[in-house]
Coordinates of N, CA, C and O in Angstrom, one line a residue:
S149 N 4.8 -34.2 52.9 CA 3.5 -34.1 53.4 C 2.5 -34.9 52.8 O 1.5 -34.5 51.8
S150 N 2.6 -36.2 52.7 CA 1.8 -37.1 51.8 C 0.6 -37.6 53.0 O 0.6 -37.5 54.3
L151 N -0.4 -38.1 52.5 CA -1.6 -38.6 53.1 C -1.6 -39.7 53.6 O -0.8 -40.7 53.2
S152 N -1.7 -40.0 54.8 CA -1.9 -41.3 55.5 C -3.1 -42.4 55.1 O -3.9 -41.7 54.2
Q153 N -2.5 -43.6 55.1 CA -3.5 -44.6 54.6 C -5.1 -44.3 55.2 O -5.9 -44.3 54.2
E154 N -5.1 -44.0 56.3 CA -6.4 -43.5 57.1 C -7.2 -42.5 56.2 O -8.4 -42.5 55.9
E155 N -6.4 -41.4 55.8 CA -6.8 -40.1 55.2 C -7.3 -40.6 53.9 O -8.3 -40.1 53.4
V156 N -6.5 -41.4 52.9 CA -7.0 -41.8 51.7 C -8.3 -42.8 51.9 O -9.0 -42.3 51.0
E157 N -8.3 -43.5 52.8 CA -9.5 -44.5 52.8 C -10.8 -43.5 53.3 O -12.0 -43.7 52.4
K158 N -10.7 -42.5 54.1 CA -12.0 -41.5 54.3 C -12.3 -40.7 53.2 O -13.3 -40.5 52.9
F159 N -11.0 -40.2 52.3 CA -11.6 -39.7 51.3 C -12.3 -40.5 50.2 O -13.2 -39.8 49.6
L160 N -11.7 -41.5 50.0 CA -12.2 -42.4 49.0 C -13.8 -42.6 49.6 O -14.6 -42.9 48.4
A161 N -13.9 -42.9 50.8 CA -15.3 -43.2 51.2 C -16.2 -42.0 51.0 O -17.6 -42.3 50.6
F162 N -15.8 -40.8 51.3 CA -16.7 -39.5 51.0 C -16.7 -39.5 49.5 O -18.1 -39.1 49.3
A163 N -16.0 -39.7 48.6 CA -16.3 -39.5 47.3 C -17.2 -40.6 46.8 O -18.0 -40.3 46.0
Q164 N -16.9 -41.9 47.2 CA -18.1 -42.9 46.8 C -19.4 -42.4 47.3 O -20.6 -42.7 46.5
D165 N -19.7 -42.1 48.6 CA -20.9 -41.5 49.1 C -21.4 -40.4 48.3 O -22.7 -40.2 47.8
F166 N -20.7 -39.4 48.0 CA -21.1 -38.4 47.3 C -21.6 -38.7 45.8 O -22.4 -38.4 45.4
A167 N -20.5 -39.6 45.2 CA -21.2 -40.0 43.7 C -22.6 -40.7 43.9 O -23.2 -40.7 42.9
R168 N -22.6 -41.6 45.1 CA -24.0 -42.3 45.1 C -25.2 -41.3 45.2 O -26.3 -41.3 44.8
S169 N -25.1 -40.0 45.9 CA -25.9 -39.1 46.2 C -26.3 -38.3 44.9 O -27.4 -37.6 45.0
I170 N -25.6 -38.2 43.9 CA -25.9 -37.4 42.9 C -27.3 -38.2 42.0 O -27.3 -39.2 41.8
D171 N -28.4 -37.1 41.9 CA -29.3 -37.3 41.2 C -29.4 -37.2 39.6 O -29.2 -36.3 39.2
L172 N -29.0 -38.4 39.0 CA -28.7 -38.3 37.4 C -30.0 -37.9 36.7 O -29.8 -37.3 35.6
S173 N -31.1 -38.1 37.1 CA -32.2 -37.5 36.5 C -32.1 -36.0 36.4 O -33.0 -35.4 35.8
L174 N -31.3 -35.3 37.3 CA -31.4 -34.0 37.1 C -30.4 -33.5 36.1 O -30.4 -32.4 35.7
V175 N -29.5 -34.4 35.6 CA -28.5 -33.8 34.7 C -29.3 -33.9 33.1 O -29.8 -34.8 32.8
D176 N -29.1 -33.2 32.2 CA -29.5 -32.6 31.2 C -29.2 -33.5 30.3 O -27.8 -33.5 30.1
A177 N -29.8 -34.5 29.6 CA -29.4 -35.6 28.6 C -29.4 -34.9 27.2 O -30.4 -34.1 27.3
P178 N -28.7 -35.1 26.4 CA -28.6 -34.4 25.1 C -30.2 -35.0 24.3 O -30.5 -36.0 24.7
P179 N -30.5 -34.0 23.7 CA -31.7 -34.4 22.9 C -31.5 -35.5 22.2 O -30.7 -35.8 21.3
S180 N -33.0 -36.2 22.1 CA -32.9 -37.5 20.9 C -33.3 -36.9 19.8 O -34.2 -35.9 19.4
F181 N -33.0 -37.6 18.7 CA -33.2 -37.4 17.3 C -34.1 -38.6 16.8 O -34.3 -39.5 17.2
K182 N -35.2 -37.7 16.0 CA -36.2 -38.6 15.5 C -36.6 -38.5 14.2 O -36.6 -37.3 13.8
L183 N -37.1 -39.3 13.3 CA -37.5 -39.3 11.7 C -38.7 -39.6 12.0 O -39.2 -40.8 12.4
V184 N -39.7 -38.8 11.4 CA -40.9 -38.9 11.1 C -41.4 -38.8 9.5 O -41.1 -38.0 8.9
L185 N -42.1 -39.9 9.2 CA -42.5 -40.2 7.8 C -44.1 -40.0 8.0 O -44.6 -40.7 8.5
V186 N -44.5 -39.0 7.0 CA -45.9 -38.8 7.0 C -46.2 -39.3 5.6 O -46.1 -38.7 4.4
A187 N -47.0 -40.2 5.5 CA -47.6 -41.1 4.2 C -49.3 -40.3 3.9 O -49.9 -40.6 4.9
R188 N -49.6 -40.1 2.8 CA -50.9 -39.7 2.3 C -51.5 -40.9 2.3 O -51.4 -41.8 1.7
A189 N -52.9 -40.8 3.0 CA -53.6 -41.9 3.2 C -54.9 -41.9 2.1 O -55.4 -42.8 1.8
D190 N -54.8 -40.7 1.5 CA -55.9 -40.4 0.3 C -55.8 -41.0 -1.0 O -56.6 -41.2 -1.7
L191 N -54.4 -41.4 -1.2 CA -54.0 -42.0 -2.6 C -54.3 -43.5 -2.6 O -54.4 -44.0 -3.6
G192 N -54.6 -44.2 -1.5 CA -54.9 -45.7 -1.6 C -53.8 -46.4 -2.0 O -54.0 -47.5 -2.7
M193 N -52.4 -45.9 -1.5 CA -51.1 -46.6 -1.9 C -51.1 -48.3 -1.3 O -51.6 -48.1 -0.1
S194 N -50.6 -49.1 -2.0 CA -50.5 -50.5 -1.2 C -49.6 -50.2 -0.1 O -48.6 -49.5 -0.2
T195 N -49.4 -51.3 0.7 CA -48.4 -51.3 1.7 C -47.2 -51.4 1.3 O -46.2 -50.5 1.7
G196 N -46.7 -52.0 0.2 CA -45.4 -52.1 -0.5 C -45.1 -50.6 -1.0 O -44.0 -50.3 -1.0
K197 N -46.1 -50.1 -1.7 CA -45.9 -48.8 -2.2 C -45.8 -47.6 -1.1 O -44.4 -46.9 -1.3
V198 N -46.2 -47.7 -0.1 CA -46.0 -46.6 1.1 C -44.5 -47.3 1.5 O -43.8 -46.1 1.8
A199 N -44.2 -48.4 1.8 CA -42.9 -48.7 2.0 C -41.8 -48.3 1.1 O -41.0 -47.5 1.6
A200 N -41.9 -48.1 -0.1 CA -41.1 -47.8 -1.1 C -41.0 -46.3 -1.0 O -39.8 -45.8 -0.9
Q201 N -42.1 -45.6 -0.8 CA -42.0 -44.1 -0.8 C -41.3 -43.8 0.4 O -40.6 -42.8 0.6
C202 N -41.5 -44.5 1.7 CA -40.9 -44.0 2.8 C -39.3 -44.3 2.6 O -38.6 -43.4 3.3
V203 N -39.2 -45.3 2.2 CA -37.7 -45.3 1.9 C -37.0 -44.4 1.2 O -36.0 -43.9 1.6
H204 N -37.5 -43.8 0.1 CA -37.0 -42.5 -0.7 C -36.8 -41.3 0.5 O -35.9 -40.6 0.1
A205 N -37.9 -41.0 1.1 CA -38.0 -40.0 2.1 C -36.8 -40.5 3.0 O -36.0 -39.2 3.4
A206 N -36.6 -41.4 3.8 CA -35.5 -41.7 4.8 C -34.3 -41.4 4.3 O -33.3 -40.9 4.7
L207 N -34.0 -42.0 2.9 CA -32.8 -42.0 2.3 C -32.3 -40.4 2.0 O -31.0 -40.0 2.2
D208 N -33.3 -39.8 1.5 CA -33.2 -38.3 1.2 C -32.8 -37.5 2.7 O -31.7 -37.0 2.5
I209 N -33.2 -37.9 3.6 CA -33.0 -37.1 5.1 C -31.7 -37.7 5.5 O -30.6 -36.9 5.8
H210 N -31.0 -38.8 5.1 CA -30.1 -39.6 5.5 C -29.0 -38.7 4.7 O -27.7 -38.5 5.0
R211 N -29.2 -38.7 3.4 CA -28.2 -37.9 2.4 C -28.0 -36.4 3.1 O -26.8 -36.0 2.9
Q212 N -29.0 -35.8 3.5 CA -29.0 -34.4 4.0 C -28.1 -34.3 5.3 O -27.2 -33.6 5.3
L213 N -28.3 -35.4 6.2 CA -27.4 -35.4 7.3 C -26.0 -35.7 7.1 O -25.3 -35.2 7.7
L214 N -25.5 -36.5 6.1 CA -24.2 -37.0 5.7 C -23.5 -35.8 5.0 O -22.5 -35.5 5.3
A215 N -24.4 -34.8 4.4 CA -23.8 -33.6 3.6 C -23.8 -32.4 4.6 O -23.0 -31.7 4.2
C216 N -24.6 -32.5 5.9 CA -24.7 -31.5 6.7 C -23.2 -31.0 7.5 O -22.4 -32.2 7.8
R217 N -22.9 -29.9 7.4 CA -21.6 -29.4 8.3 C -21.8 -29.2 9.4 O -20.9 -28.7 10.2
E218 N -23.3 -28.6 9.7 CA -23.5 -28.4 11.3 C -23.3 -29.3 12.2 O -24.0 -30.5 12.1
V219 N -22.2 -29.0 13.2 CA -21.9 -29.8 14.3 C -22.9 -30.5 14.8 O -23.1 -31.6 15.2
A220 N -24.1 -29.7 15.2 CA -25.3 -30.2 15.9 C -26.0 -31.2 15.4 O -26.2 -32.0 15.8
L221 N -25.9 -31.1 14.1 CA -27.0 -32.1 13.3 C -26.0 -33.4 13.0 O -26.4 -34.4 13.1
V222 N -24.5 -33.0 12.7 CA -24.0 -34.3 12.5 C -23.8 -35.2 14.1 O -23.7 -36.4 13.9
E223 N -23.8 -34.6 15.1 CA -23.7 -35.0 16.4 C -25.0 -35.9 16.7 O -25.1 -37.0 17.1
M224 N -26.1 -35.1 16.1 CA -27.3 -35.9 16.4 C -27.7 -37.1 15.6 O -28.1 -37.9 15.7
L225 N -27.0 -37.1 14.3 CA -26.9 -38.4 13.2 C -26.4 -39.4 14.2 O -26.9 -40.5 14.3
Q226 N -25.2 -39.1 14.7 CA -24.5 -40.1 15.5 C -25.6 -40.6 16.6 O -25.5 -42.0 16.9
R227 N -26.1 -39.9 17.4 CA -26.9 -40.2 18.4 C -28.0 -40.9 18.1 O -28.3 -42.2 18.6
W228 N -28.7 -40.6 16.8 CA -29.6 -41.5 16.2 C -29.4 -42.7 15.9 O -30.0 -43.8 16.2
E229 N -28.2 -42.7 15.3 CA -27.9 -44.3 14.8 C -27.4 -45.1 16.0 O -27.7 -46.5 16.4
H230 N -26.8 -44.4 17.2 CA -26.4 -45.3 18.5 C -27.7 -45.4 19.2 O -27.7 -46.7 19.8
E231 N -28.8 -44.8 19.0 CA -29.9 -44.9 19.9 C -31.1 -45.9 19.2 O -32.1 -46.1 19.4
G232 N -30.6 -46.4 18.1 CA -31.5 -47.5 17.4 C -32.3 -46.9 16.2 O -33.5 -47.3 15.7
E233 N -32.1 -45.4 15.6 CA -32.6 -44.8 14.6 C -34.1 -44.7 14.6 O -34.9 -45.1 13.7
K234 N -34.7 -44.0 15.8 CA -36.2 -43.9 16.2 C -36.8 -43.2 14.8 O -36.3 -42.5 14.5
T235 N -37.9 -44.1 14.3 CA -38.5 -43.6 13.0 C -39.8 -43.9 13.2 O -40.2 -45.4 13.7
V236 N -40.7 -43.2 12.8 CA -42.1 -43.3 13.2 C -42.9 -43.1 11.8 O -42.7 -41.9 11.2
L237 N -43.9 -43.9 11.4 CA -44.9 -43.6 10.4 C -46.1 -43.1 10.7 O -46.7 -43.8 11.5
L238 N -46.5 -41.9 10.3 CA -47.8 -41.3 10.5 C -48.6 -41.1 9.3 O -48.3 -41.2 8.0
R239 N -49.9 -41.2 9.6 CA -51.1 -40.8 8.5 C -51.3 -39.4 8.0 O -51.7 -38.7 9.3
G240 N -51.0 -39.1 7.0 CA -51.5 -37.8 6.5 C -52.8 -37.7 5.6 O -52.8 -38.7 4.9
E241 N -53.7 -37.0 5.5 CA -54.8 -36.9 5.1 C -54.8 -36.9 3.6 O -55.4 -37.6 2.9
N242 N -54.0 -35.7 3.3 CA -53.7 -35.2 1.7 C -52.6 -34.2 1.7 O -51.8 -34.0 2.4
A243 N -52.5 -33.9 0.4 CA -51.3 -33.0 -0.1 C -51.3 -31.8 0.6 O -50.2 -31.5 1.1
A244 N -52.6 -31.4 0.8 CA -52.5 -29.9 1.4 C -51.9 -30.0 2.8 O -51.4 -29.0 3.4
Q245 N -52.4 -31.2 3.5 CA -51.9 -31.3 5.1 C -50.3 -31.4 5.0 O -49.7 -30.8 6.0
L246 N -49.8 -32.3 3.9 CA -48.3 -32.5 4.2 C -47.5 -31.1 3.9 O -46.6 -30.7 4.5
Q247 N -48.2 -30.4 2.8 CA -47.7 -29.0 2.6 C -47.7 -28.1 3.7 O -46.8 -27.3 3.9
A248 N -48.8 -28.1 4.4 CA -49.0 -27.1 5.8 C -47.8 -27.7 6.7 O -47.1 -27.1 7.6
L249 N -47.6 -28.9 6.9 CA -46.7 -29.6 7.9 C -45.3 -29.3 7.4 O -44.3 -28.9 8.1
K250 N -45.1 -29.3 6.2 CA -43.6 -28.7 5.5 C -43.5 -27.3 6.0 O -42.2 -26.7 6.4
L251 N -44.5 -26.5 5.8 CA -44.0 -24.9 6.1 C -44.2 -24.9 7.7 O -43.2 -24.2 8.1
K252 N -44.9 -25.9 8.6 CA -44.6 -25.5 10.0 C -43.2 -26.1 10.2 O -42.7 -25.2 11.3
A253 N -42.7 -27.3 9.8 CA -41.3 -27.5 10.1 C -40.3 -26.5 9.6 O -39.3 -26.3 10.3
A254 N -40.6 -25.8 8.5 CA -39.5 -24.6 8.0 C -39.6 -23.4 8.9 O -38.5 -22.9 9.2
S255 N -40.5 -23.3 9.6 CA -40.5 -22.1 10.7 C -40.4 -22.7 12.0 O -40.4 -21.8 13.0
S256 N -40.0 -23.8 12.3 CA -39.5 -24.4 13.6 C -38.2 -23.3 14.1 O -37.3 -23.0 13.4
S257 N -38.4 -23.0 15.4 CA -37.1 -22.5 16.0 C -35.8 -23.3 16.2 O -34.9 -22.7 16.5
K258 N -36.1 -24.7 15.8 CA -35.2 -25.6 16.1 C -34.7 -26.0 14.7 O -35.7 -26.1 13.9
P259 N -33.5 -26.3 14.2 CA -33.1 -27.0 12.8 C -33.7 -28.3 12.6 O -33.6 -29.2 13.4
L260 N -34.5 -28.5 11.7 CA -35.3 -29.4 11.3 C -35.0 -29.8 9.7 O -34.8 -29.0 8.9
L261 N -34.8 -31.1 9.3 CA -34.5 -31.6 7.7 C -35.9 -31.9 7.5 O -36.7 -32.5 8.2
V262 N -36.1 -31.7 6.2 CA -37.4 -32.0 5.6 C -37.0 -32.5 4.2 O -36.3 -32.1 3.4
A263 N -37.8 -33.6 3.9 CA -37.9 -34.1 2.6 C -39.1 -34.5 2.2 O -40.0 -34.7 2.8
T264 N -39.5 -34.1 1.0 CA -40.6 -34.7 0.3 C -40.7 -35.5 -0.9 O -39.6 -35.3 -1.5
V265 N -41.3 -36.4 -1.2 CA -41.3 -37.5 -2.2 C -42.4 -37.4 -3.1 O -43.5 -37.3 -2.7
H266 N -42.0 -37.2 -4.5 CA -43.1 -37.1 -5.5 C -42.8 -38.3 -6.5 O -41.9 -38.4 -7.0
D267 N -43.9 -39.1 -6.5 CA -44.0 -40.4 -7.2 C -43.6 -40.2 -8.8 O -44.2 -39.2 -9.4
A268 N -43.1 -41.2 -9.3 CA -42.7 -41.1 -10.7 C -44.0 -41.3 -11.6 O -43.9 -41.0 -12.9
G269 N -44.7 -42.2 -11.1 CA -46.1 -42.3 -11.6 C -46.0 -43.6 -12.6 O -46.7 -43.7 -13.5
R270 N -45.0 -44.6 -12.4 CA -45.0 -45.7 -13.1 C -45.9 -47.0 -12.6 O -46.1 -47.9 -13.5
T271 N -46.4 -46.7 -11.4 CA -47.2 -48.0 -11.0 C -48.7 -47.5 -10.3 O -49.4 -47.4 -11.2
E272 N -48.9 -46.8 -9.3 CA -50.0 -46.8 -8.5 C -50.8 -45.4 -8.5 O -51.8 -45.1 -8.5
V273 N -49.7 -44.5 -8.5 CA -50.1 -43.1 -8.3 C -49.9 -42.0 -9.8 O -48.8 -42.6 -10.4
E274 N -50.6 -41.1 -9.8 CA -50.2 -40.0 -10.9 C -48.9 -39.3 -10.8 O -48.3 -39.2 -9.8
S275 N -48.2 -39.4 -11.9 CA -47.0 -38.9 -11.8 C -46.8 -37.6 -11.2 O -47.6 -36.3 -11.5
G276 N -45.7 -37.2 -10.4 CA -45.7 -36.0 -9.7 C -46.7 -35.8 -8.3 O -46.3 -34.9 -7.7
S277 N -47.1 -37.0 -8.2 CA -48.1 -36.7 -6.8 C -47.2 -36.8 -5.6 O -46.2 -37.6 -5.5
L278 N -47.4 -36.0 -4.7 CA -46.7 -35.8 -3.5 C -47.1 -36.9 -2.4 O -48.4 -37.3 -2.4
T279 N -46.2 -38.1 -2.2 CA -46.7 -39.3 -1.5 C -46.3 -39.3 0.3 O -47.1 -39.6 0.9
V280 N -45.1 -38.6 0.3 CA -44.6 -38.7 1.9 C -43.8 -37.4 2.1 O -43.1 -36.9 1.4
L281 N -44.0 -36.9 3.4 CA -43.2 -36.0 3.7 C -42.1 -36.5 5.2 O -42.7 -37.6 5.6
A282 N -41.1 -36.3 5.1 CA -40.3 -36.6 6.1 C -39.8 -35.3 6.9 O -39.3 -34.5 6.2
V283 N -39.8 -35.6 8.2 CA -39.2 -34.4 9.2 C -38.5 -35.2 10.3 O -38.8 -36.2 10.9
A284 N -37.1 -34.4 10.4 CA -36.3 -35.0 11.1 C -35.5 -34.0 11.9 O -35.3 -32.9 11.2
G285 N -34.9 -34.3 13.3 CA -34.7 -33.5 14.0 C -34.7 -33.6 15.5 O -34.8 -35.1 15.8
E286 N -34.6 -33.1 16.5 CA -34.8 -33.0 18.1 C -36.1 -33.6 18.0 O -37.0 -33.1 17.4
E287 N -36.4 -34.6 18.8 CA -37.4 -35.0 19.0 C -38.6 -34.3 19.3 O -39.9 -34.3 18.8
S288 N -38.3 -33.4 20.2 CA -39.3 -32.4 20.6 C -39.8 -31.3 19.7 O -40.9 -30.9 19.5
A289 N -38.8 -31.2 18.8 CA -39.0 -30.1 17.6 C -40.0 -30.9 16.5 O -40.8 -30.3 16.0
V290 N -39.7 -32.0 16.4 CA -40.4 -32.7 15.2 C -41.7 -33.1 15.7 O -42.9 -32.9 15.1
D291 N -42.1 -33.3 17.1 CA -43.5 -33.6 17.6 C -44.2 -32.2 17.7 O -45.6 -32.5 17.4
V292 N -43.4 -30.9 17.8 CA -44.5 -29.8 17.1 C -45.2 -29.9 16.1 O -46.1 -29.4 15.9
V293 N -44.3 -30.4 15.2 CA -44.7 -30.3 13.7 C -45.9 -31.6 13.4 O -46.9 -31.3 13.0
T294 N -45.5 -32.8 13.9 CA -46.3 -33.8 13.7 C -47.0 -34.7 14.6 O -47.6 -35.6 14.6
G295 N -47.0 -34.1 15.9 CA -47.3 -34.7 17.1 C -48.8 -35.1 17.2 O -49.4 -36.1 18.0
T296 N -49.7 -34.4 16.3 CA -51.0 -34.4 16.6 C -51.6 -35.6 15.4 O -52.8 -36.0 15.4
L297 N -51.0 -36.0 14.6 CA -50.9 -37.1 13.7 C -51.4 -38.5 14.4 O -50.4 -39.0 14.9
P298 N -52.4 -39.4 13.7 CA -52.4 -40.6 14.1 C -51.4 -41.7 13.3 O -50.6 -41.3 12.2
L299 N -50.8 -42.7 13.8 CA -50.1 -43.7 13.2 C -50.7 -44.3 12.1 O -51.9 -44.4 11.8
Y300 N -49.9 -44.6 10.8 CA -50.4 -45.0 9.9 C -50.8 -46.5 9.9 O -50.3 -47.3 10.6

């Protein structure tokens, strides 16, 4: 009891029509991953200094992701790398604001990775100064923490 050629062709036509009718916008896409770096504006760091401090923060987050055994975060790292490693630099006013953002990230309902950079004090800023806060995770959760800050 095999199908006739006509039945096979009808079925294939139906399957193709059905596939075209599916609205892919209704399918839940996996969440995007984002890394946000918040650099303090009040320290008056040069562009190069800000860049160096941001690299320290980004590397700290990356090391945390590599060491992480939580499957969701490992998958998120792979998606982040595949999607172009979305990274944004935002302006923080001062150390108190960065500390408040760090606390807000810690209380997030979604897992977020956080890193802070404290300068060694060899060039432009006082030793131990908090220079950059990094927050990484699902884009929507990161935006809850940092979404009101301006670009640097």
